[in-house]
Tab-separated table of C-alpha atoms in Angstrom:
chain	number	residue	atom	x	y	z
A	1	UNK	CA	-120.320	-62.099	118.035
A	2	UNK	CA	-119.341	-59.481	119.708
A	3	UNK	CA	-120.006	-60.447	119.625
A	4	UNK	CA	-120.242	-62.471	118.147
A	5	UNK	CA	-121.374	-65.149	118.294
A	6	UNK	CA	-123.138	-70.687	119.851
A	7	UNK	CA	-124.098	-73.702	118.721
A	8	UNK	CA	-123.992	-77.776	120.489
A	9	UNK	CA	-122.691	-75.759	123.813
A	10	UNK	CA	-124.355	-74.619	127.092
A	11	UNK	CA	-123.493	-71.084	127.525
A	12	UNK	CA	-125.209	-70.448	130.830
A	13	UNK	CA	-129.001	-70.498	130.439
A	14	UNK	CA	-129.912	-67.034	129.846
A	15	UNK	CA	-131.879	-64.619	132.115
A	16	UNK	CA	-133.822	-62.117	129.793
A	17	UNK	CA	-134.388	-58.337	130.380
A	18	UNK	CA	-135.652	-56.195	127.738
A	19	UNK	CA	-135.262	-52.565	126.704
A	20	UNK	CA	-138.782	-51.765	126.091
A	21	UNK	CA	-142.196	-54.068	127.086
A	22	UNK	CA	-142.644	-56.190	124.296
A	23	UNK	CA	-146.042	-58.704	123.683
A	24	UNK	CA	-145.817	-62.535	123.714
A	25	UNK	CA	-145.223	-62.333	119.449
A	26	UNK	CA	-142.833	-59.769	117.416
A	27	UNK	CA	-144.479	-56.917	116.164
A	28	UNK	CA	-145.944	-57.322	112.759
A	29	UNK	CA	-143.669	-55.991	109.839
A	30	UNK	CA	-146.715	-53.652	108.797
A	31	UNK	CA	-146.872	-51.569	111.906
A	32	UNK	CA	-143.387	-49.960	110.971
A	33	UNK	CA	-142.073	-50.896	114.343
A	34	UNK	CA	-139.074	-53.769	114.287
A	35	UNK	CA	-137.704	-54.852	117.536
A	36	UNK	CA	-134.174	-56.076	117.163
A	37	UNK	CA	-132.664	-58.378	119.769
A	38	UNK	CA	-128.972	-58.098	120.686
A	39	UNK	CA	-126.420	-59.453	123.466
A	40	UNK	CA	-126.033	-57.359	125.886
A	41	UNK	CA	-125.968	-53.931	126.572
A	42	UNK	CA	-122.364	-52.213	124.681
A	43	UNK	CA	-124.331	-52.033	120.905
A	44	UNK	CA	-127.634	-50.491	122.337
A	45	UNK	CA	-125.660	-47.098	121.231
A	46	UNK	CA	-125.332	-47.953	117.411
A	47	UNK	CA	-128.973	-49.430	117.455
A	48	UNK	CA	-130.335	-45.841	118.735
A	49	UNK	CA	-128.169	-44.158	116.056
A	50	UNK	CA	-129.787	-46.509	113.796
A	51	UNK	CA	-132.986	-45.835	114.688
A	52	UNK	CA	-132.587	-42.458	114.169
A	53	UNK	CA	-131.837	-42.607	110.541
A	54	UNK	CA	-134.417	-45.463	109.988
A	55	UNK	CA	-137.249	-43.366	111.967
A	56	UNK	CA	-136.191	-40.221	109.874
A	57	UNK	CA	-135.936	-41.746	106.183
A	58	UNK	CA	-137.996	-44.803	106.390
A	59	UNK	CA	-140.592	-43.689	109.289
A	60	UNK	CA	-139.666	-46.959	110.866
A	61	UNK	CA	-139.644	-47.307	114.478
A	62	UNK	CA	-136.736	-49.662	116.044
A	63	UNK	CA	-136.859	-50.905	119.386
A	64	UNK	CA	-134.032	-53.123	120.998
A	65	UNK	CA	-134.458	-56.358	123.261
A	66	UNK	CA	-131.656	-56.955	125.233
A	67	UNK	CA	-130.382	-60.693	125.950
A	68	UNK	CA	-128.221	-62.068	128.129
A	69	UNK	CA	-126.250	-64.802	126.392
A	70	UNK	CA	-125.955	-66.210	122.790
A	71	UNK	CA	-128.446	-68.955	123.461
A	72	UNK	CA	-132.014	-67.102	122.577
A	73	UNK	CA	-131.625	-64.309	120.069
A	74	UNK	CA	-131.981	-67.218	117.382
A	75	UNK	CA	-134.985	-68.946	118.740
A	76	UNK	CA	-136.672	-65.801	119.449
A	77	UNK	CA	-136.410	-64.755	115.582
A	78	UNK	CA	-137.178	-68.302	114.292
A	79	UNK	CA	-140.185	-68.774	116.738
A	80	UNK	CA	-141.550	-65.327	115.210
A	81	UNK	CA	-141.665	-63.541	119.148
A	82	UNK	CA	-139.002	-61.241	117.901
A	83	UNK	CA	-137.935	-59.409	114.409
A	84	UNK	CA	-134.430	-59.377	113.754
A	85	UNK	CA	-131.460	-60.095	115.923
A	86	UNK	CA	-128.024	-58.801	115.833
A	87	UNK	CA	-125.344	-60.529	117.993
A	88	UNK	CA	-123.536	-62.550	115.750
A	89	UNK	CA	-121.301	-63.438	112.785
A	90	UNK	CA	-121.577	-66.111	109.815
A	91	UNK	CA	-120.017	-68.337	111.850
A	92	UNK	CA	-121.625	-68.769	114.519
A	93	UNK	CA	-125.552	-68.667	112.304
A	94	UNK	CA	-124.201	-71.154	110.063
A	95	UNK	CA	-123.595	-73.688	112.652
A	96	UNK	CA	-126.949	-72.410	114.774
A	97	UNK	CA	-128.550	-73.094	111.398
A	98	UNK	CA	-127.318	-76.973	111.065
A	99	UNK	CA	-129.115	-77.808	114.058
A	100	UNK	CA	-132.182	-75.632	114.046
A	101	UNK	CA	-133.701	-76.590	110.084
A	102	UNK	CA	-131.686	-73.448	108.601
A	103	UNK	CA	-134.418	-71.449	109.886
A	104	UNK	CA	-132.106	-67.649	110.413
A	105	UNK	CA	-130.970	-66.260	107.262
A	106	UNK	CA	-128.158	-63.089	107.361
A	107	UNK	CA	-129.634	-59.911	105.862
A	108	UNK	CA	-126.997	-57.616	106.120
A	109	UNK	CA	-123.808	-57.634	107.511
A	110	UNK	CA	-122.784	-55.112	110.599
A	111	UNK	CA	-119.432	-55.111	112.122
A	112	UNK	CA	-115.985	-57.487	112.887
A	113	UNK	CA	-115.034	-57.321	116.281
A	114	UNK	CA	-111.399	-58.652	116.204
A	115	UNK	CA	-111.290	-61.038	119.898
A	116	UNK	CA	-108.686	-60.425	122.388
A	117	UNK	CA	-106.576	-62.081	124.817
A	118	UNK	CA	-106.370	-60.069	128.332
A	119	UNK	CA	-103.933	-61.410	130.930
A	120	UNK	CA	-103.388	-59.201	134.704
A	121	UNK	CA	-100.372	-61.071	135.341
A	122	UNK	CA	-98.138	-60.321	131.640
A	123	UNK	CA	-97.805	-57.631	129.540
A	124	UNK	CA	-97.026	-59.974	126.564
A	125	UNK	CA	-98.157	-63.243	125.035
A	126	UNK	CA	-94.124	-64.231	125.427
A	127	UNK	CA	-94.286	-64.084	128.940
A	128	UNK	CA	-96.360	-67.336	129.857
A	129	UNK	CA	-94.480	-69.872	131.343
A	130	UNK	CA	-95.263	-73.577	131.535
A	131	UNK	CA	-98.206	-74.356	133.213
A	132	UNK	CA	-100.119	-70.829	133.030
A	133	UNK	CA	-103.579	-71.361	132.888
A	134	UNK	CA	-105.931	-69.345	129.803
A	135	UNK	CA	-109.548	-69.358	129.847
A	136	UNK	CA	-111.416	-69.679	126.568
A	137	UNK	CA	-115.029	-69.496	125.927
A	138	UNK	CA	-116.642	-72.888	126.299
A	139	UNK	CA	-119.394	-72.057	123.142
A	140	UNK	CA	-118.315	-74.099	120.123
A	141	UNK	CA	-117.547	-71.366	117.080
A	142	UNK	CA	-116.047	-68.783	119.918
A	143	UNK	CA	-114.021	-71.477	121.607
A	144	UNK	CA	-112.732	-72.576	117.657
A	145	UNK	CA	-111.939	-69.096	117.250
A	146	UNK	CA	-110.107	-68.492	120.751
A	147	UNK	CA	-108.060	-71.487	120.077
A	148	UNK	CA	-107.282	-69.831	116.282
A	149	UNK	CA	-106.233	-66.784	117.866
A	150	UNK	CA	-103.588	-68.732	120.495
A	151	UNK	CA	-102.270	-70.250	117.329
A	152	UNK	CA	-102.002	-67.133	115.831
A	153	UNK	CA	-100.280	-65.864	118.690
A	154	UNK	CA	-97.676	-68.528	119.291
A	155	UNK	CA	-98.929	-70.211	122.038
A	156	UNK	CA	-100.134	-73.489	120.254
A	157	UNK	CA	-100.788	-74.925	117.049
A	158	UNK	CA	-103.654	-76.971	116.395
A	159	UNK	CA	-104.850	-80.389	113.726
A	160	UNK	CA	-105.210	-78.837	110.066
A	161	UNK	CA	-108.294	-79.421	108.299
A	162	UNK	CA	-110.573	-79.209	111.557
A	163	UNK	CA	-113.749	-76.588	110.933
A	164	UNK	CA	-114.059	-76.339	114.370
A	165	UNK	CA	-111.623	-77.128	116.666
A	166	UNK	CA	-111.646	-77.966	120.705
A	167	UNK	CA	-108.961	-78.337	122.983
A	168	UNK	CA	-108.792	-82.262	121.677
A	169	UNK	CA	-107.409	-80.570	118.748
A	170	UNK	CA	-104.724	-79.320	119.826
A	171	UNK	CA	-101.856	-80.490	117.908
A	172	UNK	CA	-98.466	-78.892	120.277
A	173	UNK	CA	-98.256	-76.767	123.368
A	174	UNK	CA	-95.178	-76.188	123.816
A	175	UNK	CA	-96.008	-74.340	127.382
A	176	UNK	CA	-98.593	-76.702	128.842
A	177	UNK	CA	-100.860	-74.246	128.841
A	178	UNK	CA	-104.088	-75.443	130.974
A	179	UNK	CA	-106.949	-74.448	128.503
A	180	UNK	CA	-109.818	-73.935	130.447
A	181	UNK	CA	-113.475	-73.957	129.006
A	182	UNK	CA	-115.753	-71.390	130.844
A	183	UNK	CA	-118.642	-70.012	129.735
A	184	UNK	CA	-118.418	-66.579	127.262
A	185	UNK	CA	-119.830	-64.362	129.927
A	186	UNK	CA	-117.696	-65.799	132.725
A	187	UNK	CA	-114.372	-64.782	130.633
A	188	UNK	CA	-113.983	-61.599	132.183
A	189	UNK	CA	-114.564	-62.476	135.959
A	190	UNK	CA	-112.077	-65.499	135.516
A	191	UNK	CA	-108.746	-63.181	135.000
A	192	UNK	CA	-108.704	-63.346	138.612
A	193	UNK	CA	-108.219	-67.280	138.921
A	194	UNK	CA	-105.396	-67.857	135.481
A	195	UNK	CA	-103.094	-66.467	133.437
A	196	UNK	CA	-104.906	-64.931	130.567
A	197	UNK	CA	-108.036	-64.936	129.192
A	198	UNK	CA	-109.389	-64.880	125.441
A	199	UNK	CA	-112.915	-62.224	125.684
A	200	UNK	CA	-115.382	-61.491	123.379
A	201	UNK	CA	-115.557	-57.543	123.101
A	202	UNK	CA	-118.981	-57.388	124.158
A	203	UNK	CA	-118.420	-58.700	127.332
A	204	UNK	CA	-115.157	-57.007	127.967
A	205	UNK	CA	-117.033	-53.771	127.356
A	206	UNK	CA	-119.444	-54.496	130.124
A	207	UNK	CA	-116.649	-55.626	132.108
A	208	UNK	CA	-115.027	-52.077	131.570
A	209	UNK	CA	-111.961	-53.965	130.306
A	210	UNK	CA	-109.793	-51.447	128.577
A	211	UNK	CA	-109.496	-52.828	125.037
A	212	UNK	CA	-106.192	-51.014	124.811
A	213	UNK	CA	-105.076	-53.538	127.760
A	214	UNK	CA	-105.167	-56.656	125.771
A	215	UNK	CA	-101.815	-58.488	125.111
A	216	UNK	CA	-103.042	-59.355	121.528
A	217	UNK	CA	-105.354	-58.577	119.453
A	218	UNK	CA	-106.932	-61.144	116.533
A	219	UNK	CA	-105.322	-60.182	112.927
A	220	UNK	CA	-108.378	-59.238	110.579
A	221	UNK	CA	-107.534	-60.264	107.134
A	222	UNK	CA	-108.745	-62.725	103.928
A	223	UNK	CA	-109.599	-65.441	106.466
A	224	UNK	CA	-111.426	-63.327	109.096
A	225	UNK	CA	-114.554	-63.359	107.006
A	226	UNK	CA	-116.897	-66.085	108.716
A	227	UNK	CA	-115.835	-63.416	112.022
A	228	UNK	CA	-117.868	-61.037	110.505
A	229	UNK	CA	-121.334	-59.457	112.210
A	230	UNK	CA	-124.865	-59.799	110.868
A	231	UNK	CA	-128.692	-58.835	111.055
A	232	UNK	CA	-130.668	-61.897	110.930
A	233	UNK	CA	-134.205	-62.661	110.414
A	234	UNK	CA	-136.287	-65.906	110.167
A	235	UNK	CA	-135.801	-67.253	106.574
A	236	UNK	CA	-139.769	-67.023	105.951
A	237	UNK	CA	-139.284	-63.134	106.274
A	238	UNK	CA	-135.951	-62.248	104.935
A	239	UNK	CA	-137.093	-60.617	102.099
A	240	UNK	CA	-139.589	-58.221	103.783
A	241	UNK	CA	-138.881	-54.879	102.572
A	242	UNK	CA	-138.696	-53.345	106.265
A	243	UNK	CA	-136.165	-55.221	106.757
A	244	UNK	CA	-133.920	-54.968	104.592
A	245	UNK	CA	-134.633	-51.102	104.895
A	246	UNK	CA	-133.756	-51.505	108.489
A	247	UNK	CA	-130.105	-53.111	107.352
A	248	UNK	CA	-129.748	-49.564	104.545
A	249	UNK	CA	-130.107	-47.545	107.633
A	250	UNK	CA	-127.555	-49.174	109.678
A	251	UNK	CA	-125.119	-49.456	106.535
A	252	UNK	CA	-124.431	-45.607	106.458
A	253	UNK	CA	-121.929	-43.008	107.220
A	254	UNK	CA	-123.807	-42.198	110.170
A	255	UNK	CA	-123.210	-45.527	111.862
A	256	UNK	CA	-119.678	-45.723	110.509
A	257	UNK	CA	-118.895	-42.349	112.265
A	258	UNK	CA	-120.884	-43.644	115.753
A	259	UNK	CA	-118.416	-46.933	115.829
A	260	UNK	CA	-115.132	-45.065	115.129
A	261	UNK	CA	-115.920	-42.438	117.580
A	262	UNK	CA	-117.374	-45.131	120.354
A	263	UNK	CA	-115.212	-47.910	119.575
A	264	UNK	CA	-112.035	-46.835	117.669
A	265	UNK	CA	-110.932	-50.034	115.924
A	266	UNK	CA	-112.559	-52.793	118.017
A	267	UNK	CA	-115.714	-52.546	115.831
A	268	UNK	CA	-114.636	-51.798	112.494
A	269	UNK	CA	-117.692	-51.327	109.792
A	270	UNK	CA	-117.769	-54.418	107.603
A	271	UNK	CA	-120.241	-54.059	104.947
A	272	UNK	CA	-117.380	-52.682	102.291
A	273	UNK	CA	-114.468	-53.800	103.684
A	274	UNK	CA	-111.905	-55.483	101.898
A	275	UNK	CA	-110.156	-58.270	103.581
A	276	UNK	CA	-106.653	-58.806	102.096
């Protein structure tokens, strides 16, 4: 969701390396040990601050399993070979969930990670002239929201009343901007062929994209909720208590304190914000 988080799309089939050996099945709830799969490498920080408290007040032990794209995470928790995941927001489960039986159920909710456009070539979204080319993320609920934010930003406006919208949804573009589709991991690397380019955080961290570089930034506010990061488990075990003892320990002042000092405001703590 960065991270975020997706569904009906092919985001490039995924690689998988892990953090830790794990068997064929996820560890049982009753051994105290949950493995938690994320996206990546950049939250592996906040997961072993996590662990920390979780280890120390619930004598849990919490491993991570690191993915390489959005596509597995899910299936891995529904399928039972992994615990928890946590990689994306509402969004992006709820429309996992209409194709896969509403099998992954949010537990607790993490972080929002506001998206951002980067361009090499402008300093400011008012600088693209007709024809620039921006690449968006070809995954369906990132792609809607990339296409939200260049709306937001002036560059387009899209149909009202679409959940999801695609680049056939565009209502004006003033510019004739080429919107290209390329896959969420592939955002970074494609600065060097257009214009601009709308990134998830996650993979601008790993890029070592300064997030202070971005030309805009996406407004958080009363409509930015469905942005917002989760834990997820299968639906069968959402109620376990380890669970849900694993989302208290990552709700603290601990973890608040790890993002601001790690992240500043690109992953701001979202289990009591307000959204105005």
């Amino acid at each position: 969701m960065n991270k975020v988080f997706k569904t009906g799309v092919a985001v490039a089939a995924a690689a998988l390396t892990a953090s830790v050996v794990l068997p064929a099945t996820a560890v049982s709830a009753d051994s105290k040990t949950v493995t938690v799969g994320i996206v990546g490498t950049s939250d592996k920080g906040v997961w072993e601050e996590v662990a920390k408290t979780a280890k120390k007040k619930y004598g849990i032990t919490i491993k991570t399993k690191v993915f390489t794209d959005y596509n597995q995470p899910n299936k891995a928790v529904a399928d039972g070979s992994l615990d928890l995941n946590s990689f994306q927001h509402y969004y992006f489960l709820e429309n996992w969930n209409k194709s896969n039986k509403n099998s992954v159920k949010a537990i607790g909710k993490t972080f929002i990670t506001p998206i951002r456009l980067y361009s090499e070539k402008y300093k400011s979204v008012k600088k693209f002239k007709k024809g620039d080319a921006i690449a968006v993320p070809n995954d369906a609920t990132n792609e809607a929201r990339a296409l939200t934010l260049l709306q937001s930003a002036g560059l387009i406006t899209l149909k009202k009343g679409v959940d999801m919208p695609t680049v056939k949804d565009i209502k004006t573009n003033k510019l004739d901007l080429d919107i290209k589709e390329v896959a969420a991991d592939q955002t970074p690397s494609s600065l060097k062929s257009v214009d601009g380019a709308v990134i998830n955080t996650n993979y601008a961290q790993q890029a070592k994209l300064k997030l202070s570089s971005a030309i805009y930034v996406e407004p958080v506010n009363k409509d930015s909720k469905k942005w917002i990061n989760v834990i997820a488990a299968s639906k069968k075990n959402a109620n376990k208590k380890i669970y849900k003892q694993v989302v208290k320990a990552y709700q603290t002042k601990a973890t608040k304190n790890y993002l601001k000092k790690t992240w500043g405001q690109a992953e701001i703590p979202a289990w009591d914000i307000t959204l105005k």
